[in-house]
mmCIF file of C-alpha atoms and ligand atoms in Angstrom:
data_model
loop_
_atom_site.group_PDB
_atom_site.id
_atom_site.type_symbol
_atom_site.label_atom_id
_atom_site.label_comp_id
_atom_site.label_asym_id
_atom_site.label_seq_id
_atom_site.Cartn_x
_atom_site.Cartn_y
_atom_site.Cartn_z
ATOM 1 C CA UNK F 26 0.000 0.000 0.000
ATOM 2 C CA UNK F 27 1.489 3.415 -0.824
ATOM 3 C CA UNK F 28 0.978 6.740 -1.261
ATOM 4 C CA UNK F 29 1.747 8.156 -5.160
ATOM 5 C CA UNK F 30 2.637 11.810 -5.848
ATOM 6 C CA UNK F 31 1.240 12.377 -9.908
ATOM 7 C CA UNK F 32 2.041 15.394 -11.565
ATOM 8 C CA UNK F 33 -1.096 16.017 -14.013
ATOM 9 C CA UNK F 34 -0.746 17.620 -17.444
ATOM 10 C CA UNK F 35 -4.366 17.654 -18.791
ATOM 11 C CA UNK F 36 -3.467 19.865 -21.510
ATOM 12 C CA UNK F 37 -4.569 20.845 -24.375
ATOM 13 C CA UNK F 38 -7.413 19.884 -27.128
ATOM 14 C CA UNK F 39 -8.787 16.390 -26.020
ATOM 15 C CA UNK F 40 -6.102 16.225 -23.264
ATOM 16 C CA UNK F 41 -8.646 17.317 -20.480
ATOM 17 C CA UNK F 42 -11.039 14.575 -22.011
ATOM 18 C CA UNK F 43 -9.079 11.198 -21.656
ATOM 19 C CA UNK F 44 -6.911 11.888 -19.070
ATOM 20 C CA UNK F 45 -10.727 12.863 -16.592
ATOM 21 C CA UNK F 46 -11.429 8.956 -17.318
ATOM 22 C CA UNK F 47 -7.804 8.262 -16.664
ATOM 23 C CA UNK F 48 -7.547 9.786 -13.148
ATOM 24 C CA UNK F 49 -10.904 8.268 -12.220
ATOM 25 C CA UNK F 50 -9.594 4.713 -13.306
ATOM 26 C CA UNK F 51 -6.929 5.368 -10.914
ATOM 27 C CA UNK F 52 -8.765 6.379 -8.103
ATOM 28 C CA UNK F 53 -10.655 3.255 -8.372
ATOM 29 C CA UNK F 54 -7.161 1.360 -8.975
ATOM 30 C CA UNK F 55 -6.120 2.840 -5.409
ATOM 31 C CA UNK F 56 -9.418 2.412 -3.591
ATOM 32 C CA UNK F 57 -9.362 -1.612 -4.404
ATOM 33 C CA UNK F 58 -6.009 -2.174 -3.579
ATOM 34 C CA UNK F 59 -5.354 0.468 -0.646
ATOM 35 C CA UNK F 60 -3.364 3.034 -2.587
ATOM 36 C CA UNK F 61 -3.291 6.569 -2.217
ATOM 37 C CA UNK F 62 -2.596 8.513 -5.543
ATOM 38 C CA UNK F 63 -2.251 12.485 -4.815
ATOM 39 C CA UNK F 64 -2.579 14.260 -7.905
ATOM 40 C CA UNK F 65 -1.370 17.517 -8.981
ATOM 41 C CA UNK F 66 -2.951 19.219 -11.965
ATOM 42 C CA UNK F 67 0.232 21.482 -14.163
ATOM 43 C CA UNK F 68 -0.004 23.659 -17.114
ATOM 44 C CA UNK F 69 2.283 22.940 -20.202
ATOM 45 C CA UNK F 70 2.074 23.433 -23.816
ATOM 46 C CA UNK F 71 -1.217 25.390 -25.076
ATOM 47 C CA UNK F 72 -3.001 25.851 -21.377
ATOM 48 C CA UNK F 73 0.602 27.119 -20.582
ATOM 49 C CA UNK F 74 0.763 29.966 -22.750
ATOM 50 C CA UNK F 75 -2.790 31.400 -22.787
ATOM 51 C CA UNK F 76 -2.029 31.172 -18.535
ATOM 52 C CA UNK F 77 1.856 32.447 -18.399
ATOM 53 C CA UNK F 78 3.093 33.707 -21.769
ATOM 54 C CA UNK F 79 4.842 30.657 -22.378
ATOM 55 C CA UNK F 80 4.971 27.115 -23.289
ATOM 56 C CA UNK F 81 6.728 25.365 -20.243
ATOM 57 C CA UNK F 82 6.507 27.454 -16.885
ATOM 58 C CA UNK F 83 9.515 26.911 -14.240
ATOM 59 C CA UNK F 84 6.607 26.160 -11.765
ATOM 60 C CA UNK F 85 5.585 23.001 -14.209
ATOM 61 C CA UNK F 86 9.116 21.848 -13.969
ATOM 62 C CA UNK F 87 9.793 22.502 -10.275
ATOM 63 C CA UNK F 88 6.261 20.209 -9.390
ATOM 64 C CA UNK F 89 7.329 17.336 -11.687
ATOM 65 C CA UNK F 90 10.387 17.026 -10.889
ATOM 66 C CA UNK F 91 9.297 16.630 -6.573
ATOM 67 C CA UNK F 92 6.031 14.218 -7.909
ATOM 68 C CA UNK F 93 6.812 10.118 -8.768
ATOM 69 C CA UNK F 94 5.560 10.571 -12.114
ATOM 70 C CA UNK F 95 4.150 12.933 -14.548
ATOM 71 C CA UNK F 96 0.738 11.733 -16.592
ATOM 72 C CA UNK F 97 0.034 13.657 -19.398
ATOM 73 C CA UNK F 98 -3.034 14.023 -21.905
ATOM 74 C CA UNK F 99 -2.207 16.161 -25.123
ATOM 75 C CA UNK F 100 -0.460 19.607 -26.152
ATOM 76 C CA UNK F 101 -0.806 21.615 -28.764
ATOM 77 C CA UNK F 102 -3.604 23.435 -31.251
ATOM 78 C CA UNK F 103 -4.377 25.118 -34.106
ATOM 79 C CA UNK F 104 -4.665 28.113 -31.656
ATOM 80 C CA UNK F 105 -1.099 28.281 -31.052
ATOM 81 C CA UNK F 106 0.159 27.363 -34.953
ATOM 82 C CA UNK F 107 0.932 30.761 -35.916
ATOM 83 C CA UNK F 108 3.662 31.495 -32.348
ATOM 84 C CA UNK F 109 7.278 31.614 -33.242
ATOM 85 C CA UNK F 110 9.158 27.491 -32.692
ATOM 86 C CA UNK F 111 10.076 29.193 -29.236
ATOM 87 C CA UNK F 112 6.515 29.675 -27.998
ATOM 88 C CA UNK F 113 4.895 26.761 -29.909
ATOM 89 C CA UNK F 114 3.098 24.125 -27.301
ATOM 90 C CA UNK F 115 5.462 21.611 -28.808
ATOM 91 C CA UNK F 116 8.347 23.474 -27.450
ATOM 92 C CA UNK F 117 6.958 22.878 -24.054
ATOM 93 C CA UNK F 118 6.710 18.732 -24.796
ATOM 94 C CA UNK F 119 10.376 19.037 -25.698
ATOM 95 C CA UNK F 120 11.001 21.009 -22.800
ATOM 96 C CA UNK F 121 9.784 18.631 -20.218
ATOM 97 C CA UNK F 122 11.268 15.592 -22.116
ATOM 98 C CA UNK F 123 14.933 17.509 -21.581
ATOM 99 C CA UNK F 124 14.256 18.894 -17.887
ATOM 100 C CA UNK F 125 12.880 15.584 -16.616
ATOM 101 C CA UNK F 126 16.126 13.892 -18.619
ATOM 102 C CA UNK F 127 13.081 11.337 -19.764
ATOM 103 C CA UNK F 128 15.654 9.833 -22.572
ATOM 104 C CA UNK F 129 13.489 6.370 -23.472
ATOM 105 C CA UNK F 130 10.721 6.378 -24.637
ATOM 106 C CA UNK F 131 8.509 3.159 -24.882
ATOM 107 C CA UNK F 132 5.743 3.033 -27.423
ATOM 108 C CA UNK F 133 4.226 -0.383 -27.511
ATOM 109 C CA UNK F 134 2.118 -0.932 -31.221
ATOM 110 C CA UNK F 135 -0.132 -3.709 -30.020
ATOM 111 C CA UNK F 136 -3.216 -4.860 -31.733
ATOM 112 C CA UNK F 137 -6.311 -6.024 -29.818
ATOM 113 C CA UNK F 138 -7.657 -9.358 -30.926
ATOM 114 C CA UNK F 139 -11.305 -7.853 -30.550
ATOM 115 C CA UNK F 140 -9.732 -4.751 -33.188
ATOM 116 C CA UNK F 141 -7.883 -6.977 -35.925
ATOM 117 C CA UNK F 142 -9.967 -5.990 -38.532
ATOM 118 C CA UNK F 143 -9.278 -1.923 -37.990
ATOM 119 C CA UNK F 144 -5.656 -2.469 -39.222
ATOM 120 C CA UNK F 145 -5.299 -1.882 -42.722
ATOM 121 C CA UNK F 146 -2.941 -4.128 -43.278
ATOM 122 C CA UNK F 147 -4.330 -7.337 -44.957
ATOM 123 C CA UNK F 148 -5.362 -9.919 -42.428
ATOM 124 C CA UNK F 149 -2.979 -12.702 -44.288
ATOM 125 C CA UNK F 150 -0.277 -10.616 -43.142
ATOM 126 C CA UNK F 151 -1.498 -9.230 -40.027
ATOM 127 C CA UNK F 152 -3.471 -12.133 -38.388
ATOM 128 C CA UNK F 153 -5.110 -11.427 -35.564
ATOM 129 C CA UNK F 154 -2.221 -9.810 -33.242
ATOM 130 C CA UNK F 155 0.753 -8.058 -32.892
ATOM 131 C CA UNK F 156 2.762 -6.864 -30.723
ATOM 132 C CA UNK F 157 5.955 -4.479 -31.577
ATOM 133 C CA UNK F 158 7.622 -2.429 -29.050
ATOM 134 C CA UNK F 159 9.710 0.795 -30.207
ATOM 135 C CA UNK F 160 12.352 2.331 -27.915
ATOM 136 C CA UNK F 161 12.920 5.661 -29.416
ATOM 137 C CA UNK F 162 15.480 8.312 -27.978
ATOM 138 C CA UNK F 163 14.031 10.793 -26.913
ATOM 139 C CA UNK F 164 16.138 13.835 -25.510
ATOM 140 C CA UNK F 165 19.024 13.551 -28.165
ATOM 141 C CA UNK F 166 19.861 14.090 -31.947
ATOM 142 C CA UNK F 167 18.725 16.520 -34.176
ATOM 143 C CA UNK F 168 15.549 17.898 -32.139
ATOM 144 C CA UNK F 169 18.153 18.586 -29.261
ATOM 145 C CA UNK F 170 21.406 19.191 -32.135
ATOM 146 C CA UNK F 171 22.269 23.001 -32.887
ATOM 147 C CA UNK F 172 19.673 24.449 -35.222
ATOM 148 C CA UNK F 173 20.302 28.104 -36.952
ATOM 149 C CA UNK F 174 20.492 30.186 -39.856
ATOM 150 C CA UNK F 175 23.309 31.182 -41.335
ATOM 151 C CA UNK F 176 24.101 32.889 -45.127
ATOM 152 C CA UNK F 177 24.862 30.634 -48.108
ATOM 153 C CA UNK F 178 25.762 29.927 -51.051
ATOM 154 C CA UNK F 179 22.448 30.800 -52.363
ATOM 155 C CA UNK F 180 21.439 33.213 -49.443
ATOM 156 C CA UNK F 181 19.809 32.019 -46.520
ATOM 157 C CA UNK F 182 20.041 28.304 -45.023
ATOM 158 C CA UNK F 183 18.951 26.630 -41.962
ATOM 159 C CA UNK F 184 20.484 23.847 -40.569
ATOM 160 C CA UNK F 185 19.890 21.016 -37.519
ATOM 161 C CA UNK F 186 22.443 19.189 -36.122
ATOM 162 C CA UNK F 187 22.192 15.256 -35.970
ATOM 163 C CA UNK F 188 24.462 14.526 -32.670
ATOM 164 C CA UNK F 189 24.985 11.458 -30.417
ATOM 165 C CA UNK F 190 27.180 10.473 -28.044
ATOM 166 C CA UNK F 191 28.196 7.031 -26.783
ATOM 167 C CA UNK F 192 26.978 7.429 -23.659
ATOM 168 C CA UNK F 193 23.097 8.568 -25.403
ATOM 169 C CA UNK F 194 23.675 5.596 -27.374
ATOM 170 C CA UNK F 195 24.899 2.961 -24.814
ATOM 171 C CA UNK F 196 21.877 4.168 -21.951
ATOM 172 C CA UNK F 197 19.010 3.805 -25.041
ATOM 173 C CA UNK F 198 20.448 0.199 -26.263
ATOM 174 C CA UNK F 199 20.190 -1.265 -22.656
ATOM 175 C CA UNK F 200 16.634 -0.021 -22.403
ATOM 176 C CA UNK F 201 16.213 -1.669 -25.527
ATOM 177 C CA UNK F 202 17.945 -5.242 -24.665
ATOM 178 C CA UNK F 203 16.471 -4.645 -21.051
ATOM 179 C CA UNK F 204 12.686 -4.810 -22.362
ATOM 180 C CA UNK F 205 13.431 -7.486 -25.109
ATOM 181 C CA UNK F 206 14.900 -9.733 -22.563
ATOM 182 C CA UNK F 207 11.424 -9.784 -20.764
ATOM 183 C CA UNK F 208 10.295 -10.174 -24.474
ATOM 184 C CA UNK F 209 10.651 -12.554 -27.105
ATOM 185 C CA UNK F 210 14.499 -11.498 -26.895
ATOM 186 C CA UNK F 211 14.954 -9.673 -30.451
ATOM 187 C CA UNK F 212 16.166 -6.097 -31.046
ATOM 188 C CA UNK F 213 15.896 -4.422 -34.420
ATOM 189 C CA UNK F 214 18.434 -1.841 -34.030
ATOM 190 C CA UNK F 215 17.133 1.012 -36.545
ATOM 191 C CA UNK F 216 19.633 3.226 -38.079
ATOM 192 C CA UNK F 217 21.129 5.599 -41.629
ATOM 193 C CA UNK F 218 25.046 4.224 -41.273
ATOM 194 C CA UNK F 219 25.346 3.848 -45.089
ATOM 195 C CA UNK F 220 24.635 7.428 -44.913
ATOM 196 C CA UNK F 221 25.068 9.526 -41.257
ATOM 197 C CA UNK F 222 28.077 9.311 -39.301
ATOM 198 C CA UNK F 223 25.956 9.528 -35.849
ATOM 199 C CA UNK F 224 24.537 6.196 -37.353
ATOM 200 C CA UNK F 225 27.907 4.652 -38.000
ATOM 201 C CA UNK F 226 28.599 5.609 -34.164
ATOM 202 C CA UNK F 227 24.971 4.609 -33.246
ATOM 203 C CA UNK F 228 25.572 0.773 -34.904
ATOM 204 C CA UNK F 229 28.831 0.478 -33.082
ATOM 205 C CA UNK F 230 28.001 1.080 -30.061
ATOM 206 C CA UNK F 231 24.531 -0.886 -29.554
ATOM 207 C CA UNK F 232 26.969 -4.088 -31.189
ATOM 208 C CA UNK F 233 29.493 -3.488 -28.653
ATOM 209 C CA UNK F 234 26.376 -3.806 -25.773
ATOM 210 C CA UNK F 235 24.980 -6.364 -27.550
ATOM 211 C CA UNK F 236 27.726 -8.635 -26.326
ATOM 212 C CA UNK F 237 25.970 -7.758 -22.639
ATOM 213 C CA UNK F 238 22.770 -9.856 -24.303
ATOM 214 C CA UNK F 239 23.790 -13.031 -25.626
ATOM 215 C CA UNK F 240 20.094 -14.730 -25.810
ATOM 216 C CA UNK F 241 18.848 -11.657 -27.680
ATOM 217 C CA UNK F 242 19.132 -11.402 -31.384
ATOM 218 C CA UNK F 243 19.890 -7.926 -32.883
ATOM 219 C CA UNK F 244 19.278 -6.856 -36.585
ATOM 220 C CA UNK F 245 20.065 -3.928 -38.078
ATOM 221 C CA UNK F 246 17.848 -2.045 -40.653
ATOM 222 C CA UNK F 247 18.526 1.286 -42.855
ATOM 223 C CA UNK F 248 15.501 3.642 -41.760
ATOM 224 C CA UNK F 249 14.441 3.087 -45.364
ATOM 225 C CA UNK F 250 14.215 -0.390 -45.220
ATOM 226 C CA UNK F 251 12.462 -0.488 -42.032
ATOM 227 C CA UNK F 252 9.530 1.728 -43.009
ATOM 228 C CA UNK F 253 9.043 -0.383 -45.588
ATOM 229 C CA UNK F 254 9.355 -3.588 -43.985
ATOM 230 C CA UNK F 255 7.171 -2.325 -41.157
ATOM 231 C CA UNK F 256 4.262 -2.561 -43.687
ATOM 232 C CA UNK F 257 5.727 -6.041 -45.782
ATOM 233 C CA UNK F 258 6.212 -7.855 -42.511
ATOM 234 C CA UNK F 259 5.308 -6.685 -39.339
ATOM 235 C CA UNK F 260 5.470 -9.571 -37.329
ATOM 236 C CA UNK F 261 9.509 -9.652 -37.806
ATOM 237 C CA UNK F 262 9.832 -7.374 -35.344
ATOM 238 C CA UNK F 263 9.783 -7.549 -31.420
ATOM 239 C CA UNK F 264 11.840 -4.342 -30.495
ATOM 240 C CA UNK F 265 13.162 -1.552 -32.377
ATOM 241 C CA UNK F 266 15.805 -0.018 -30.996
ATOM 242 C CA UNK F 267 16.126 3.560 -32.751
ATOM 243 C CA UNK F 268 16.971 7.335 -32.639
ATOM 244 C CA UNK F 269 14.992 10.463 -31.665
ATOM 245 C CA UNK F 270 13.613 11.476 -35.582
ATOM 246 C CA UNK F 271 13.571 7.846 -36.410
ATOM 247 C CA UNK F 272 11.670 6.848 -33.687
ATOM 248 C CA UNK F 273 9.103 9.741 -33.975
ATOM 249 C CA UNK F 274 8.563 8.688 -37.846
ATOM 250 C CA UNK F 275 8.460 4.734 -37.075
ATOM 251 C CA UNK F 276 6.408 4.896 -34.056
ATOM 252 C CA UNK F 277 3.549 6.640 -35.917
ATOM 253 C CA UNK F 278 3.824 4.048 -38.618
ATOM 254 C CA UNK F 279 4.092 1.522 -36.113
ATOM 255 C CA UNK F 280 0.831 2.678 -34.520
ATOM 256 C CA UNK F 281 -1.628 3.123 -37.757
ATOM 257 C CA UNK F 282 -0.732 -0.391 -38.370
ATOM 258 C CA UNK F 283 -2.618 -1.225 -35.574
ATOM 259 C CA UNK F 284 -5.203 0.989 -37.236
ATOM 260 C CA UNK F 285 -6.349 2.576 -33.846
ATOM 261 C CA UNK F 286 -3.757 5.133 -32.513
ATOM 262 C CA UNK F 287 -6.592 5.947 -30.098
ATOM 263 C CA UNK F 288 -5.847 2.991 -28.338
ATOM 264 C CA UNK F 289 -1.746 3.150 -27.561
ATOM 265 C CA UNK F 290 0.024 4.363 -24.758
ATOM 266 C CA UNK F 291 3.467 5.469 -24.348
ATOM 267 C CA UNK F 292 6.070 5.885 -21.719
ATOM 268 C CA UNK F 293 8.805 8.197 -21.306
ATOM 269 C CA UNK F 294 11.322 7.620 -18.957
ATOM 270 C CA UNK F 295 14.278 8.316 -16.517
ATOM 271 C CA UNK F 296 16.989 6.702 -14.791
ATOM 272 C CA UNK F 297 15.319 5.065 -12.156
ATOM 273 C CA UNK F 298 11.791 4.734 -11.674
ATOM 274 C CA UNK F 299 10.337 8.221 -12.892
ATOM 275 C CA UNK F 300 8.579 8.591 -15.724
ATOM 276 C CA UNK F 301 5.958 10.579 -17.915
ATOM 277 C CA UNK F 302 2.988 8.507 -19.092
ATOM 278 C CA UNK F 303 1.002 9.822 -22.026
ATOM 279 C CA UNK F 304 -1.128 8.623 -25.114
ATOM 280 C CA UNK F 305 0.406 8.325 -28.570
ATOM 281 C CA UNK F 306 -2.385 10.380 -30.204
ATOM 282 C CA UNK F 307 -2.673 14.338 -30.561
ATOM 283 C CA UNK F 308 -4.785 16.797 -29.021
ATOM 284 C CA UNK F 309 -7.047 16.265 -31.435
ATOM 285 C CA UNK F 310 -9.034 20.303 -31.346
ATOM 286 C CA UNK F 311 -11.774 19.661 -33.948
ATOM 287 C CA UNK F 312 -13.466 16.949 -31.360
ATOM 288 C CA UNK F 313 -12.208 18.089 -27.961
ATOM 289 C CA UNK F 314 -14.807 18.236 -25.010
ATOM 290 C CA UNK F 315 -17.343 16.856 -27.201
ATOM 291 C CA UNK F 316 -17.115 13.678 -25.301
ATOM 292 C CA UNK F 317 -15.995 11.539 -28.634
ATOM 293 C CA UNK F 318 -12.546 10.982 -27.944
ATOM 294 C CA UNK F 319 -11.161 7.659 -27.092
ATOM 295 C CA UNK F 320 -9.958 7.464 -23.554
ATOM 296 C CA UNK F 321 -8.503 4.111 -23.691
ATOM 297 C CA UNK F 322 -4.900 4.844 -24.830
ATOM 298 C CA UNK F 323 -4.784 7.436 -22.025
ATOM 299 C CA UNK F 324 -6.243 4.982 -20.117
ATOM 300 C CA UNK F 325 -3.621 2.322 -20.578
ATOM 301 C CA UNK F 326 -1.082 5.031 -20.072
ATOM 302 C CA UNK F 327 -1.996 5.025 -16.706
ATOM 303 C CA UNK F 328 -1.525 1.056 -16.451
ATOM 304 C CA UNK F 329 2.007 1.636 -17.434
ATOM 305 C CA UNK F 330 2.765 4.100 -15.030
ATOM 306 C CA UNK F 331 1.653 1.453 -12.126
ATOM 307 C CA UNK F 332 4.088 -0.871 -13.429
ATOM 308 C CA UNK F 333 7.331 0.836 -15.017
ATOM 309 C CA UNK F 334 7.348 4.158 -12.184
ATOM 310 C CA UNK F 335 5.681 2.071 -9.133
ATOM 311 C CA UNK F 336 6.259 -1.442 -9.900
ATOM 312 C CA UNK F 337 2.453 -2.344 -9.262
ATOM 313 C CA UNK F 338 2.148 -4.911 -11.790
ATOM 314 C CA UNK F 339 -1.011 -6.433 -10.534
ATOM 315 C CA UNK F 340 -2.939 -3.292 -10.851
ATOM 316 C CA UNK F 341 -1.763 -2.439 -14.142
ATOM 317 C CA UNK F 342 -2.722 -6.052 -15.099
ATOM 318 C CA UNK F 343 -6.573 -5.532 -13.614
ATOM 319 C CA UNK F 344 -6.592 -2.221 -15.794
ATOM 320 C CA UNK F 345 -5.203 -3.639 -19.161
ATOM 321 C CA UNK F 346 -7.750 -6.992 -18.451
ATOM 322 C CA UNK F 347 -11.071 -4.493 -17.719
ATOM 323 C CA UNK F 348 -9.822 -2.198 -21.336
ATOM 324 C CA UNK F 349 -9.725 -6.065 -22.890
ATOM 325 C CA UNK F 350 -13.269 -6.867 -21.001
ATOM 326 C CA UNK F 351 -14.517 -3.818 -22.840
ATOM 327 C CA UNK F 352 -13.421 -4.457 -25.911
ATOM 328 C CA UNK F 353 -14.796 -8.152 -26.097
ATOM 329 C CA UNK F 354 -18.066 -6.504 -24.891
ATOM 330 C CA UNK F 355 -17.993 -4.747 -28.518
ATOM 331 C CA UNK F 356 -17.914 -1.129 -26.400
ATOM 332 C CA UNK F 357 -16.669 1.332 -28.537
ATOM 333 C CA UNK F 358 -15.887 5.314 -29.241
ATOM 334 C CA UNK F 359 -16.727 6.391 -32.817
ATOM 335 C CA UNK F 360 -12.851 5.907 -33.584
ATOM 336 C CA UNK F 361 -12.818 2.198 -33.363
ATOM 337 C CA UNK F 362 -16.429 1.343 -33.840
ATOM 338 C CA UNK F 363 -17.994 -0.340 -36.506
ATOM 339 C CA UNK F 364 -21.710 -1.328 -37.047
ATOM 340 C CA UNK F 365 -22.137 -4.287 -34.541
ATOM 341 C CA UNK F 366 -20.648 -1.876 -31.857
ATOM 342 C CA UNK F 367 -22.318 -0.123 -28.778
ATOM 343 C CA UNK F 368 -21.321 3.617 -29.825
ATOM 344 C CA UNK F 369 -20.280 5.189 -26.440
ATOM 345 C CA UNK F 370 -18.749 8.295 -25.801
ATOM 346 C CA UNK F 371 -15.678 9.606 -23.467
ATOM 347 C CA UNK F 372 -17.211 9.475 -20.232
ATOM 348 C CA UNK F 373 -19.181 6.392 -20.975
ATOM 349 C CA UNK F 374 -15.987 4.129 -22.302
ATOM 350 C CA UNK F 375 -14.354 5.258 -18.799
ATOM 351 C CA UNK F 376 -17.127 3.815 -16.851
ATOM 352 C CA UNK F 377 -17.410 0.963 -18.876
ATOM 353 C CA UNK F 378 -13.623 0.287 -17.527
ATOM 354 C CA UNK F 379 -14.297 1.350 -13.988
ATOM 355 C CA UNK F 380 -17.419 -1.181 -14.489
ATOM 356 C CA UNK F 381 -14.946 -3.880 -15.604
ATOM 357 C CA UNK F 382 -12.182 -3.076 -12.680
ATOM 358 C CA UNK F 383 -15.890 -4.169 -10.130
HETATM 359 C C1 LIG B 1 5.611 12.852 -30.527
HETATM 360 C C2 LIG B 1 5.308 14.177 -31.159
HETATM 361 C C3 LIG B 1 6.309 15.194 -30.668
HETATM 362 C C4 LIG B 1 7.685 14.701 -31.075
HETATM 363 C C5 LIG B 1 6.084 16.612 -31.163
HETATM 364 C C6 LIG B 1 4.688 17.095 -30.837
HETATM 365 C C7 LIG B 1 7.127 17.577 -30.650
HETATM 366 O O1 LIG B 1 5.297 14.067 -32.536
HETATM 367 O O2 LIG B 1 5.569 12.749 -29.303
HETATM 368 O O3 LIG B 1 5.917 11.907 -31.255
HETATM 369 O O4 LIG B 1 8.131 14.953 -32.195
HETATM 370 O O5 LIG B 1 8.332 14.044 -30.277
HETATM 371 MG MG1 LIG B 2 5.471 12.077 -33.205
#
């Protein structure tokens, strides 16, 4: 039995929306099994600078950084489109990725036996599961690298600077081995080395801590390649092990192969047990508080908190098995529905789970 200080990013768009359902899933989590979870509602991104000016107040940092974990809904907008890069909500997500030092990020592309058909890949090749897990860097390379203007040749340029080090390298790859080794022990080390020499570096060092992980097989793929085979052949991969840009690019693909994004959770974290919990999906604007957005990947973000930041693996199990409940139960937001389903909305798929948790 513990007590759980959560830092709360609602956010922006449909943020507010899923992560309501979210926090009342784990109120019921703590109520069944004796846990206390205090949480602590922050403003970053959008909700940031309409409050402060800006997209990542120090007071946002300051209270995630004292809390166990962060949870977080959605940033960004239409609203906020036209700022300068510094002010933009996305700034802020970058922000807290680099001030929390959350390097890994987890993003598990898993499809639902009850949701096989919503993948558009063709069900020879899909079947009726899969289960990929992508490790992307997440505080390094070229969204971190230098980035400026400077005069040309032909006038103007901008450039961004692609930089690793070993030690970004070596701390990513034993996230990656770490998680395959509880999985079916293959790593799919994504990379540009006929190309980038931060690749070349990136290849040589996840080979040399390779040799840490005999029983697990690593690959390596050209970025190319592996967009493309993530589409031929999906099922050859158990973890992919890649950088920062790569990751962002492949995890996306990764995810509309399940063909319901609304349904995929992501983690982001630390040395040690902290980390930032947050749905792979956008803010979505054109439906926010509408009550049509999926809560379930938000949902499921939550279930990964209790077991990668507290080590409650029980309760992230009862949460995952009342989401699966729901889904055999053909209960569905207009995202994943299709015309045998019960149509619910937000609040209604959260209740549905908090009927399923008993
Ligand atoms: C993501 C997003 C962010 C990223 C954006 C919003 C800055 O695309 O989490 O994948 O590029 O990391
Ligand atoms: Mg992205």
């Amino acid at each position: 039995m513990g007590v759980y200080n959560i830092a709360v990013i609602k956010g922006d768009g449909i943020g507010p929306d899923v992560v309501n359902e979210e926090l009342k899933v784990l109120g019921r989590i703590g109520e069944k099994f004796g846990h206390t979870f205090n949480f602590t509602d922050v403003l970053l991104g959008g909700a940031a600078i309409d409050a402060t000016g800006g997209p990542i107040p120090e007071e946002t940092i300051e209270i995630c950084k004292n809390s166990d974990s962060v949870l977080l809904g959605a940033v960004g907008g239409p609203k906020w489109d036209h700022m300068p890069g510094e002010l933009r909500p996305e700034r802020g997500l970058l922000g807290i990725r680099s001030a929390l030092g959350l390097y890994a990020n987890l993003r598990p592309a898993v499809i639902h036996k009850a949701l096989a058909s919503a993948s558009p890949i063709k069900p020879e090749i899909i079947g009726d599961s899969l289960d990929i897990l992508v490790v992307r860097e997440l505080t390094g390379g070229i969204y971190f690298g230098e980035h400026g203007y400077r005069s040309g040749k032909y006038g103007e340029e901008a450039y961004d600077i692609e930089n690793y080090s070993e030690f970004e390298i070596k701390r990513i790859a034993r996230v990656a081995f770490e998680s395959a080794m509880k999985r079916n022990k293959n790593v799919t080390s994504v990379d540009k080395s006929n190309v980038l020499e931060s690749s070349k570096l990136w290849r040589k060092v996840v080979i040399e801590m390779s040799k840490d992980y005999p029983e697990v097989e690593l690959n390596h793929m050209y970025v190319d390649n592996a967009a493309m085979q993530l589409v031929r052949n999906p099922k050859q991969f158990d973890v992919i092990l890649t950088s920062n840009i790569f990751g962002d690019i492949l995890s996306d693909e990764a995810s509309q192969i399940t063909g319901s994004i609304g349904m995929l959770p992501s983690a982001s974290l630390a040395d040690g047990a902290f980390g930032l919990y947050e749905p792979i999906h956008g803010s979505a604007p054109d439906i926010a508080g509408q009550n049509l957005a999926n809560p379930i990947a938000t949902i499921l973000s939550g279930a990964m908190m209790l077991r990668y930041s507290f080590g409650l693996e029980q309760e992230a199990k009862v949460i995952e098995d009342a989401v699966e409940e729901v889904l055999n139960n053909n209960i569905r937001t207009g995202d994943i529905a299709d015309e045998n389903s019960v149509r619910v909305g937000t609040r209604e798929m959260g209740q549905a789970v908090l009927d399923a948790i008993g």
